[in-house]
Coordinates of C-alpha atoms in Angstrom, one line a residue:
M1 CA 141.3 57.4 113.7
K2 CA 140.3 61.0 114.7
K3 CA 141.3 62.2 111.2
I4 CA 139.0 59.6 109.5
L5 CA 136.1 60.5 111.8
S6 CA 136.6 64.2 111.1
F7 CA 136.7 63.6 107.4
L8 CA 133.5 61.5 107.5
C9 CA 131.7 64.2 109.5
V10 CA 132.8 66.9 106.9
L11 CA 131.7 64.6 104.1
L12 CA 128.3 63.9 105.7
L13 CA 127.7 67.6 106.5
S14 CA 128.5 68.7 102.9
A15 CA 126.3 66.0 101.4
G16 CA 123.4 67.1 103.7
A17 CA 123.9 70.8 102.6
Q18 CA 123.9 69.7 98.9
A19 CA 120.7 67.7 99.4
A20 CA 119.0 70.7 101.1
T21 CA 120.0 72.9 98.2
V22 CA 118.6 70.4 95.7
R23 CA 115.4 70.0 97.7
S24 CA 114.9 73.8 97.9
Q25 CA 115.4 74.3 94.2
A26 CA 112.9 71.5 93.5
D27 CA 110.2 72.6 96.0
P28 CA 106.9 72.5 94.3
Q29 CA 104.7 75.6 94.1
R30 CA 101.6 74.9 96.0
L31 CA 98.7 76.3 98.0
V32 CA 98.6 75.0 101.6
V33 CA 95.3 75.0 103.6
W34 CA 96.1 74.8 107.3
L35 CA 93.3 73.2 109.2
T36 CA 92.4 73.9 112.9
D37 CA 93.1 70.2 113.8
G38 CA 96.8 70.7 112.9
S39 CA 96.7 69.0 109.5
K40 CA 97.6 70.6 106.2
V41 CA 96.2 70.0 102.7
Y42 CA 98.4 70.7 99.7
H43 CA 97.2 71.8 96.3
D44 CA 99.6 72.1 93.3
L45 CA 99.6 75.6 91.8
A46 CA 100.2 74.0 88.4
D47 CA 96.5 73.0 88.6
E48 CA 95.7 76.8 88.8
P49 CA 93.4 76.7 91.9
T50 CA 91.0 79.6 92.4
T51 CA 89.8 80.5 95.9
T52 CA 86.5 82.0 96.8
F53 CA 84.4 82.4 99.9
A54 CA 80.7 81.5 100.0
D55 CA 78.2 80.2 102.6
G56 CA 80.8 80.1 105.4
S57 CA 83.3 78.0 103.3
L58 CA 86.6 78.4 101.5
L59 CA 86.0 77.0 98.0
L60 CA 89.0 75.8 96.0
T61 CA 88.4 75.0 92.4
T62 CA 90.7 73.6 89.7
A63 CA 90.2 72.1 86.3
K64 CA 90.3 68.7 88.0
T65 CA 88.4 69.2 91.2
S66 CA 86.4 71.4 93.5
I67 CA 86.7 71.2 97.3
S68 CA 85.0 73.1 100.1
Y69 CA 86.5 73.7 103.5
P70 CA 84.2 75.1 106.3
L71 CA 85.8 78.3 107.5
D72 CA 85.5 77.3 111.2
K73 CA 87.9 74.4 110.3
V74 CA 90.4 76.6 108.4
L75 CA 93.2 78.3 110.3
R76 CA 94.8 80.0 107.3
Y77 CA 96.0 79.3 103.8
T78 CA 99.4 80.1 102.4
Y79 CA 101.6 79.7 99.3
E80 CA 104.8 77.7 99.3
G81 CA 107.6 77.9 96.7
V82 CA 106.2 81.1 95.3
Y83 CA 108.5 84.1 95.0
S84 CA 107.5 87.7 94.5
S85 CA 108.7 89.6 91.5
I86 CA 108.3 92.9 93.3
S87 CA 111.7 94.6 93.4
A88 CA 113.1 96.3 96.4
P89 CA 113.6 100.1 96.4
T90 CA 116.9 101.2 95.1
L91 CA 117.3 103.6 98.1
Q92 CA 119.2 101.3 100.4
P93 CA 118.5 101.3 104.2
G94 CA 121.5 102.8 105.9
E95 CA 122.2 105.2 103.1
V96 CA 119.1 107.4 103.6
Y97 CA 118.2 108.7 107.1
F98 CA 115.0 110.3 108.0
A99 CA 113.6 111.8 111.2
Q100 CA 109.9 112.0 111.8
G101 CA 108.5 114.9 113.9
G102 CA 105.1 116.2 114.7
D103 CA 104.9 118.4 111.6
G104 CA 107.1 116.6 109.0
M105 CA 110.0 114.5 108.0
T106 CA 113.6 115.3 107.4
F107 CA 115.7 113.3 105.0
A108 CA 119.5 113.2 104.8
G109 CA 121.7 111.2 102.4
L110 CA 119.3 111.3 99.4
P111 CA 121.1 111.3 96.1
A112 CA 121.1 114.7 94.3
G113 CA 118.0 115.0 92.1
T114 CA 115.9 112.6 94.1
L115 CA 112.2 113.6 93.7
I116 CA 110.4 113.9 97.1
Q117 CA 106.6 114.0 96.9
L118 CA 103.9 114.5 99.6
F119 CA 100.5 112.9 99.0
S120 CA 97.3 112.9 101.0
S121 CA 95.9 109.5 102.1
D122 CA 93.5 109.7 99.1
G123 CA 96.4 110.1 96.7
K124 CA 96.3 113.8 95.9
L125 CA 99.7 115.4 95.3
L126 CA 100.2 118.1 98.0
G127 CA 103.8 119.1 97.2
K128 CA 107.1 118.1 95.7
Q129 CA 110.7 119.0 95.8
T130 CA 114.1 117.8 94.6
A131 CA 116.9 116.8 96.9
A132 CA 120.2 118.6 96.6
E133 CA 123.6 117.0 97.1
G134 CA 124.7 117.0 100.7
Q135 CA 121.6 118.9 101.8
K136 CA 118.8 117.8 104.2
A137 CA 115.4 117.7 102.6
E138 CA 112.4 118.6 104.7
V139 CA 108.8 117.7 104.1
S140 CA 106.6 120.0 106.2
L141 CA 103.0 119.2 107.2
Q142 CA 102.7 122.5 109.1
G143 CA 99.2 123.8 108.7
M144 CA 97.9 120.5 107.4
P145 CA 95.1 118.7 109.3
A146 CA 95.8 115.6 111.4
G147 CA 95.8 112.4 109.4
M148 CA 97.7 109.9 107.3
Y149 CA 100.1 111.2 104.6
I150 CA 102.4 109.4 102.2
V151 CA 105.9 110.6 101.4
K152 CA 107.6 109.2 98.3
A153 CA 111.4 109.7 98.1
G154 CA 112.7 108.3 94.8
D155 CA 111.2 104.8 94.7
A156 CA 110.8 104.4 98.5
T157 CA 107.5 105.1 100.1
Y158 CA 106.9 106.1 103.7
K159 CA 103.6 106.5 105.6
F160 CA 103.4 109.5 108.0
L161 CA 100.8 110.0 110.7
K162 CA 100.3 113.5 111.8
K163 CA 98.5 113.8 115.2

């Protein structure tokens, strides 16, 4: 009897997992408007909704309809079933280590030939260097004014705040 119950439990659990997989693959892509009263309003992204803000309202317009939500009734709006096509950096966490000090950053573990660039917050290139195999690469901000800087190592980007 215990074997039969165990078999039925395993069967039910695997069927539930398969249903969850099918459901996640079939999830519609939609825009969800979350209202302050706890309700949600769903809009299919296939209808290509556009959102604008005017006169204290969130305006949602599609080819089929136009609807206005007063902003004091809208908690937020999100997208469901939409996946980004932005790829992750190829420099993997755990392979590259950096230490941030008052006047710069030190990188260890960068592949040889990795280009390291230092930019000001307005995008001006301030310096660049190439990492050597097995060597630490240092980006120095000594003599630079306090502020936000951007360091790009390969295709990974880091923000640096010098105080």
